[in-house]
Short mmCIF file of C-alpha atoms in Angstrom, two decimals:
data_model
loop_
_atom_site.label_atom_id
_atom_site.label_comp_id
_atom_site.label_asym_id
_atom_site.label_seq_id
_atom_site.Cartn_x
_atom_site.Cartn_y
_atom_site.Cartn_z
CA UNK A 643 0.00 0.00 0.00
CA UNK A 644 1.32 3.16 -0.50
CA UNK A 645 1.47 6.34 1.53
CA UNK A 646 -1.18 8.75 0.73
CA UNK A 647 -0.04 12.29 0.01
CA UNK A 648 -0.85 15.30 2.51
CA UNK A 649 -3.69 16.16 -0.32
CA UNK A 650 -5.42 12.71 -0.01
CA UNK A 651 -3.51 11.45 -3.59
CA UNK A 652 -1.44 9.22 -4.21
CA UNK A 653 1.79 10.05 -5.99
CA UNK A 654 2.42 10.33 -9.43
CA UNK A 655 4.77 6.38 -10.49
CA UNK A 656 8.03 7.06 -11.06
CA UNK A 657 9.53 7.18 -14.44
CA UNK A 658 10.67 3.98 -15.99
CA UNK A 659 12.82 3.10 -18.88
CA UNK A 660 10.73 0.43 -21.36
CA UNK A 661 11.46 -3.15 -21.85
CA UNK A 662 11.52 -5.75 -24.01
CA UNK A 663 13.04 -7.07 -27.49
CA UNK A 664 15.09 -4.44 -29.55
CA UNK A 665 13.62 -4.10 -32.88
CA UNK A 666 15.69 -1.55 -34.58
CA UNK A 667 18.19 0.74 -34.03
CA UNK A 668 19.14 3.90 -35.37
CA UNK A 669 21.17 6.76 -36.44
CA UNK A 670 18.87 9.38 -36.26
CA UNK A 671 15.46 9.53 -34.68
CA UNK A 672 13.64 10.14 -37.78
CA UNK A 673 15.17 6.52 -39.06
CA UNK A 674 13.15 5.39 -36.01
CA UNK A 675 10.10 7.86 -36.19
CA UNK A 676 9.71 6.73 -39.85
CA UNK A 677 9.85 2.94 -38.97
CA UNK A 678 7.08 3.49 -36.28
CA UNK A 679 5.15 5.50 -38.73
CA UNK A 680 4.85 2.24 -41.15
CA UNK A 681 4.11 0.27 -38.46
CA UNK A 682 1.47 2.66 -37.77
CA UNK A 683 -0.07 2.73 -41.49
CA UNK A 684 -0.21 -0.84 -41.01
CA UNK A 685 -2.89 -0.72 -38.77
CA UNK A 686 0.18 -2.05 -35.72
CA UNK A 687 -0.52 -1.78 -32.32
CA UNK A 688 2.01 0.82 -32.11
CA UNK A 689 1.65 1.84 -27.94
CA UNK A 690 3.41 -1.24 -27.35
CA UNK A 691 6.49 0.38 -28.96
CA UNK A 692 8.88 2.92 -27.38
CA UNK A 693 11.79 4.83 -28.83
CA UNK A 694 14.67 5.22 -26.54
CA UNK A 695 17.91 7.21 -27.35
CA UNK A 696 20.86 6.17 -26.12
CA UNK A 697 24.26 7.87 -24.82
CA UNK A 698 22.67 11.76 -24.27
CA UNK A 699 24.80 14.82 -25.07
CA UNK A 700 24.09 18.61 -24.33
CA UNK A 701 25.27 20.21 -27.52
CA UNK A 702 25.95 24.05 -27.38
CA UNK A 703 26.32 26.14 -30.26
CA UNK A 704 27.51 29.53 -30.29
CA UNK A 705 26.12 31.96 -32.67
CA UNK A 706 27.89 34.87 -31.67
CA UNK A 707 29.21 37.42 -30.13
CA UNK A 708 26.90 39.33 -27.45
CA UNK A 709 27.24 43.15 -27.49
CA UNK A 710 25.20 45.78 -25.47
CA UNK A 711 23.39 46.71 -29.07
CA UNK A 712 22.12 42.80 -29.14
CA UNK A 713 21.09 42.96 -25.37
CA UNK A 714 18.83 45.52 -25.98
CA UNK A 715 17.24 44.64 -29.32
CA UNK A 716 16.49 41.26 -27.66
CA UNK A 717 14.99 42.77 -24.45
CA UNK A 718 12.63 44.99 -26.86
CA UNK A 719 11.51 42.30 -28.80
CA UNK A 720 10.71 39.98 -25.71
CA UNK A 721 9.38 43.48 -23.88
CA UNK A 722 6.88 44.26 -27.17
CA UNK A 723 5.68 40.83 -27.07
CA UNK A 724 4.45 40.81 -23.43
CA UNK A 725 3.89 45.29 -23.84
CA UNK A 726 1.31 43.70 -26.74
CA UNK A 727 -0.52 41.03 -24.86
CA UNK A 728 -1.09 43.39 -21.97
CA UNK A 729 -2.08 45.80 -24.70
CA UNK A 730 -4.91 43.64 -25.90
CA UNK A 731 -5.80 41.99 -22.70
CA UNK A 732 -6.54 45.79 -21.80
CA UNK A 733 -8.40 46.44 -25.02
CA UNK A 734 -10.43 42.74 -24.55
CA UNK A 735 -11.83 43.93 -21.40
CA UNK A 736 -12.80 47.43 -22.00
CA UNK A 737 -15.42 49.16 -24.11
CA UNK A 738 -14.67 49.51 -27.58
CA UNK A 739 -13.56 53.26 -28.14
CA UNK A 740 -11.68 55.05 -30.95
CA UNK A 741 -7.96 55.07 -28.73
CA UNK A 742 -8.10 51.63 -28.53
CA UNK A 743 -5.40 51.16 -31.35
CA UNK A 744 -3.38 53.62 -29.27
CA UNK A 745 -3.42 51.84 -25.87
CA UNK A 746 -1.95 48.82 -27.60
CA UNK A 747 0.51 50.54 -29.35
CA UNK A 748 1.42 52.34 -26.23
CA UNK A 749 1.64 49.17 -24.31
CA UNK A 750 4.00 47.77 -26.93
CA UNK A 751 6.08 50.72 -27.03
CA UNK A 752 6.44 50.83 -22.98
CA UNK A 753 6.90 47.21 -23.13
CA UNK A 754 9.13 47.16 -25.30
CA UNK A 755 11.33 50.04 -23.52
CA UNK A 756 11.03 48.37 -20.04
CA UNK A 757 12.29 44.99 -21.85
CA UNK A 758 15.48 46.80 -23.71
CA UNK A 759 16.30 48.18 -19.94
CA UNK A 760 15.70 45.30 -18.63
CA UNK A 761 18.26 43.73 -21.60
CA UNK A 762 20.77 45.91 -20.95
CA UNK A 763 21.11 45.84 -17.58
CA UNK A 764 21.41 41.81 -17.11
CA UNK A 765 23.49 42.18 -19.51
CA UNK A 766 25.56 44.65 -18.11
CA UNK A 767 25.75 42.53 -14.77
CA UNK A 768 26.83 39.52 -16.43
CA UNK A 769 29.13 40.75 -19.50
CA UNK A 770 32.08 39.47 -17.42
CA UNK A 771 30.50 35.76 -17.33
CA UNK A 772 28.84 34.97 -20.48
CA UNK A 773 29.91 37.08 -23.60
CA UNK A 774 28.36 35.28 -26.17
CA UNK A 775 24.90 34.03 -27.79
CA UNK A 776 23.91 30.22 -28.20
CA UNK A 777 21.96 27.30 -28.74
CA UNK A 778 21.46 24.16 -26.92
CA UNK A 779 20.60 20.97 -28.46
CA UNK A 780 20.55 17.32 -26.62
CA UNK A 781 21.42 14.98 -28.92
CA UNK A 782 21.81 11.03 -28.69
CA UNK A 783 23.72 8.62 -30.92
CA UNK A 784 21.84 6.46 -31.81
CA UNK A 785 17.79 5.30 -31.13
CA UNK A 786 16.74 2.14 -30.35
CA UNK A 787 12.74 0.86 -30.72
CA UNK A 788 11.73 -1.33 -27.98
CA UNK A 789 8.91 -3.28 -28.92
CA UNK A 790 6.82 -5.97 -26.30
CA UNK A 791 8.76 -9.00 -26.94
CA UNK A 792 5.50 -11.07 -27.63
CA UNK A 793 4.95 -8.55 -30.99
CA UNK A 794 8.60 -8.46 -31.93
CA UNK A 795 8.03 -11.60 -34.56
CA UNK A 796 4.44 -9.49 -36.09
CA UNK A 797 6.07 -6.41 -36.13
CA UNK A 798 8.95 -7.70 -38.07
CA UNK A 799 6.36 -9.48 -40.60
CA UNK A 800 4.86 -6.41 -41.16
CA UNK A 801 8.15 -4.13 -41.94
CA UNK A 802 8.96 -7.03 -44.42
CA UNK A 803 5.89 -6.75 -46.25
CA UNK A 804 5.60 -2.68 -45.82
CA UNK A 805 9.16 -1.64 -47.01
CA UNK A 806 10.02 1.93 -46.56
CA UNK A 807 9.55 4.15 -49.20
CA UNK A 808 12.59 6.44 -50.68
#
């Protein structure tokens, strides 16, 4: 029996990793997405199938250099966005009247400024630390499909007689 939570619930299983037969494996995961899919199309009981990859890596790639310039074009644009939504939240929930058009462009524009000081000035604090702009990608090396081992003989069958397509 498990422990109830302080809410009266119990708690959420913890994660597992799949198992059973291997029935693939591949270099990329849209090798395995696209042997899945034809499963799939073949009218395969395809929850019984997991793809796993295997050997994880954090892949960062730098895109350049940051400057104070970048900082603040990237705090306006994230500042406009949210300036805009508050913009037409405002404009949602009020009567309709001719400034309308004006309160949202006024709430882009403020946003907007408030988001280029707020750029500059995290930037400005950590110039000394991180210097640069980038992306992050995980990445694995290869994906395996795990497959119930009591369909692995079926689901072979049917790749056989649905060959991929080029």
């Amino acid at each position: 029996m498990s422990t109830p939570s302080a809410f009266g619930r119990r708690s959420a299983p913890q994660p597992s990793l799949p198992k059973g037969d291997v029935l693939g494996t591949y270099d990329t995961y849209p090798e395995a997405q696209s042997v899945v899919d034809r499963l799939s199309k073949a009218d395969f009981d395809v929850k019984q199938l997991s793809i796993i990859g295997n050997d994880l890596k954090t892949v960062e790639r730098v895109t350049g250099k940051l400057t104070y310039g970048r900082a603040a074009l990237a705090g306006a644009a994230s500042g406009a966005w949210l300036g805009l939504f508050f913009g037409l939240v405002l404009t949602i929930f009020s009567p309709p009247t001719p400034q309308s058009l004006s309160v949202m462009g006024a709430a882009l524009l403020i946003g907007a400024g408030f988001g280029m000081i707020f750029g500059i000035v995290t930037y400005a604090i950590n110039r000394r630390r991180r210097d640069f702009t980038s992306t992050h990608q995980v990445i694995a090396s290869n994906y395996q499909i795990i497959i119930d081992p009591t369909l692995t003989a079926k689901a072979q069958q049917v790749l056989a007689e649905h060959p991929a397509q080029s």
